[in-house]
Amino acid sequence: MSNTPSNMLALGTKAPDFKLPNPSKNNELQSLESLKGKKGTLVVFMCNHCPFVLHIIDKLEELYEDYKSQGIEFIAINSNDVDRYPADSPEMMVDFVDERNIQFPYLYDESQDVAKAFEAACTPDFYFFDENLSLIYRGQMDDSRPGNQKEITGEDLIIAFENLLAGAEQEDFQKPSLGCNIKWK
């Protein structure tokens, strides 16, 4: 298990555009523009096998259920090298979505170009954009990590979501996410 932190892309950065296949939708190409939320969009780089992702995935789905009706959309992206990590293959992504009952789109970035455009470093790596697709939060979901005995609350994301919905400023201090490194080709 690796402890790779986020690169912490500069706040205010415009979301890099993308169009990627969704293995759970017969590889239908889905774009940021077509999936973005009315009020905000959370892009999370994740994969099927990472213990850090497995640790938080149920809470992430719960947060999606809590916030999708408020205009916040989630988009997950898997950019791992599936030749070296077959557990992250598109076929396994479909199984992962089904087994975990994931309702948000989970896209496959085979070329890894999208991960590079976001400067993503780890799984999970979170990027939260406002209605104009301007980055307002990047970092961790909360302080919980596999084995540290801290409760999985989603606190840091919830604060970012609630600040956006209330029209309030975001927190000045944002902690990097920590997880397994993206498996580069």
mmCIF file of C-alpha atoms in Angstrom, residues 51-120:
data_model
loop_
_atom_site.group_PDB
_atom_site.id
_atom_site.type_symbol
_atom_site.label_atom_id
_atom_site.label_comp_id
_atom_site.label_asym_id
_atom_site.label_seq_id
_atom_site.Cartn_x
_atom_site.Cartn_y
_atom_site.Cartn_z
ATOM 1 C CA PRO A 51 -7.422 -0.290 -0.383
ATOM 2 C CA PHE A 52 -7.849 3.479 0.091
ATOM 3 C CA VAL A 53 -10.726 3.500 -2.423
ATOM 4 C CA LEU A 54 -12.286 0.353 -0.956
ATOM 5 C CA HIS A 55 -12.088 2.030 2.460
ATOM 6 C CA ILE A 56 -14.231 5.032 1.396
ATOM 7 C CA ILE A 57 -16.354 3.842 -1.533
ATOM 8 C CA ASP A 58 -19.540 3.184 0.457
ATOM 9 C CA LYS A 59 -19.385 6.652 2.051
ATOM 10 C CA LEU A 60 -18.680 8.197 -1.362
ATOM 11 C CA GLU A 61 -21.834 6.573 -2.763
ATOM 12 C CA GLU A 62 -23.769 7.770 0.305
ATOM 13 C CA LEU A 63 -22.545 11.345 -0.282
ATOM 14 C CA TYR A 64 -23.647 11.080 -3.904
ATOM 15 C CA GLU A 65 -27.118 10.026 -2.803
ATOM 16 C CA ASP A 66 -27.206 12.989 -0.383
ATOM 17 C CA TYR A 67 -26.041 15.656 -2.845
ATOM 18 C CA LYS A 68 -27.120 14.676 -6.367
ATOM 19 C CA SER A 69 -30.596 16.148 -5.826
ATOM 20 C CA GLN A 70 -28.939 19.414 -4.797
ATOM 21 C CA GLY A 71 -27.211 19.797 -8.152
ATOM 22 C CA ILE A 72 -23.847 18.205 -7.370
ATOM 23 C CA GLU A 73 -22.758 15.465 -9.765
ATOM 24 C CA PHE A 74 -19.961 12.944 -9.175
ATOM 25 C CA ILE A 75 -17.787 11.520 -11.957
ATOM 26 C CA ALA A 76 -15.274 8.752 -11.201
ATOM 27 C CA ILE A 77 -12.352 8.018 -13.519
ATOM 28 C CA ASN A 78 -10.049 4.990 -13.580
ATOM 29 C CA SER A 79 -6.700 5.800 -15.211
ATOM 30 C CA ASN A 80 -4.667 2.792 -14.058
ATOM 31 C CA ASP A 81 -2.559 0.667 -16.384
ATOM 32 C CA VAL A 82 -4.793 -2.395 -16.735
ATOM 33 C CA ASP A 83 -2.087 -4.467 -18.413
ATOM 34 C CA ARG A 84 -0.142 -4.475 -15.147
ATOM 35 C CA TYR A 85 -3.251 -4.247 -12.928
ATOM 36 C CA PRO A 86 -5.959 -6.388 -14.563
ATOM 37 C CA ALA A 87 -8.224 -5.995 -11.499
ATOM 38 C CA ASP A 88 -8.848 -2.451 -12.807
ATOM 39 C CA SER A 89 -9.877 -3.530 -16.323
ATOM 40 C CA PRO A 90 -13.064 -2.130 -17.870
ATOM 41 C CA GLU A 91 -14.758 -5.521 -17.412
ATOM 42 C CA MET A 92 -13.861 -5.481 -13.727
ATOM 43 C CA MET A 93 -15.077 -1.877 -13.481
ATOM 44 C CA VAL A 94 -18.538 -3.097 -14.551
ATOM 45 C CA ASP A 95 -18.452 -5.765 -11.821
ATOM 46 C CA PHE A 96 -17.252 -3.189 -9.262
ATOM 47 C CA VAL A 97 -20.134 -0.834 -10.108
ATOM 48 C CA ASP A 98 -22.657 -3.670 -9.868
ATOM 49 C CA GLU A 99 -21.260 -5.131 -6.624
ATOM 50 C CA ARG A 100 -21.034 -1.730 -4.914
ATOM 51 C CA ASN A 101 -24.273 -0.378 -6.407
ATOM 52 C CA ILE A 102 -22.459 2.735 -7.601
ATOM 53 C CA GLN A 103 -24.885 5.210 -9.163
ATOM 54 C CA PHE A 104 -22.450 7.846 -10.452
ATOM 55 C CA PRO A 105 -20.602 7.422 -13.766
ATOM 56 C CA TYR A 106 -17.315 5.491 -13.602
ATOM 57 C CA LEU A 107 -15.258 6.180 -16.730
ATOM 58 C CA TYR A 108 -12.123 4.583 -18.164
ATOM 59 C CA ASP A 109 -9.095 6.718 -19.106
ATOM 60 C CA GLU A 110 -7.053 4.190 -21.084
ATOM 61 C CA SER A 111 -4.598 6.749 -22.486
ATOM 62 C CA GLN A 112 -4.096 8.317 -19.027
ATOM 63 C CA ASP A 113 -4.314 11.726 -20.714
ATOM 64 C CA VAL A 114 -7.171 12.865 -18.478
ATOM 65 C CA ALA A 115 -5.295 11.951 -15.286
ATOM 66 C CA LYS A 116 -2.285 13.868 -16.588
ATOM 67 C CA ALA A 117 -4.428 16.900 -17.453
ATOM 68 C CA PHE A 118 -5.784 16.934 -13.875
ATOM 69 C CA GLU A 119 -2.298 16.266 -12.454
ATOM 70 C CA ALA A 120 -3.886 13.362 -10.574
#
